[in-house]
Amino acid sequence: EVHLVESGGGSVQAGGSHRISCTASGFTTSTYSVAWFRQAPGKEREGVAAMDSDGHTSYAHSVKGRFTISQDDATNTLALQMNSLKPEDTAAYYCAADFGKKRDLWVVPSAWTYWGQGIQVTVSS
């Protein structure tokens, strides 16, 4: 059974850096596409970054150049390095996974089968 568990949530000062992780079990990340989404209160879930099974990465315009998605296939761990954080980055962050490539469909939450429960990242002014 596939399980995704996020870790590393917390409060961060604006302008600072933070790293969150997602540990997967029940599948091998090398054969799956993985992604990070976030959802702020009153807003829809938003795609942040994704990595297809071939290693290709995609980023939301709002985080391009600031966030980096990476994965360690040996440990089935997905990470999101967040730099130059802004208050607008405050949200619950979710990792997601699915078999195969998502291409442009990655930004659609319903395209992903497996989800973590989410962790809160709060960026203070």
PDB file of C-alpha atoms in Angstrom, residues 38 43 46-49 58-67 83-86 88-89 93 106:
ATOM      1  CA  ARG A  38       0.104  23.787  -1.311  1.00  0.00           C
ATOM      2  CA  LYS A  43      -7.739  29.051  -1.782  1.00  0.00           C
ATOM      3  CA  GLU A  46      -1.989  24.865  -6.047  1.00  0.00           C
ATOM      4  CA  GLY A  47       0.748  22.940  -7.797  1.00  0.00           C
ATOM      5  CA  VAL A  48       4.155  24.089  -6.584  1.00  0.00           C
ATOM      6  CA  ALA A  49       6.663  21.767  -8.209  1.00  0.00           C
ATOM      7  CA  SER A  58       8.287  21.819 -13.408  1.00  0.00           C
ATOM      8  CA  TYR A  59       7.596  24.786 -11.159  1.00  0.00           C
ATOM      9  CA  ALA A  60       4.830  27.239 -10.565  1.00  0.00           C
ATOM     10  CA  HIS A  61       5.733  30.717 -11.746  1.00  0.00           C
ATOM     11  CA  SER A  62       5.369  32.050  -8.205  1.00  0.00           C
ATOM     12  CA  VAL A  63       8.177  29.835  -6.891  1.00  0.00           C
ATOM     13  CA  LYS A  64      10.435  29.565  -9.935  1.00  0.00           C
ATOM     14  CA  GLY A  65      13.996  30.360  -8.964  1.00  0.00           C
ATOM     15  CA  ARG A  66      13.231  30.118  -5.245  1.00  0.00           C
ATOM     16  CA  PHE A  67      12.125  26.516  -4.726  1.00  0.00           C
ATOM     17  CA  ASN A  83      14.568  29.879  -0.393  1.00  0.00           C
ATOM     18  CA  SER A  84      13.736  33.577  -0.188  1.00  0.00           C
ATOM     19  CA  LEU A  85      10.462  32.752   1.487  1.00  0.00           C
ATOM     20  CA  LYS A  86       7.587  35.200   1.383  1.00  0.00           C
ATOM     21  CA  GLU A  88       2.424  34.430   0.540  1.00  0.00           C
ATOM     22  CA  ASP A  89       4.182  31.058   0.675  1.00  0.00           C
ATOM     23  CA  TYR A  93       2.061  21.695   1.820  1.00  0.00           C
ATOM     24  CA  TRP A 106       0.722  17.978 -13.186  1.00  0.00           C
TER      25      TRP A 106
END
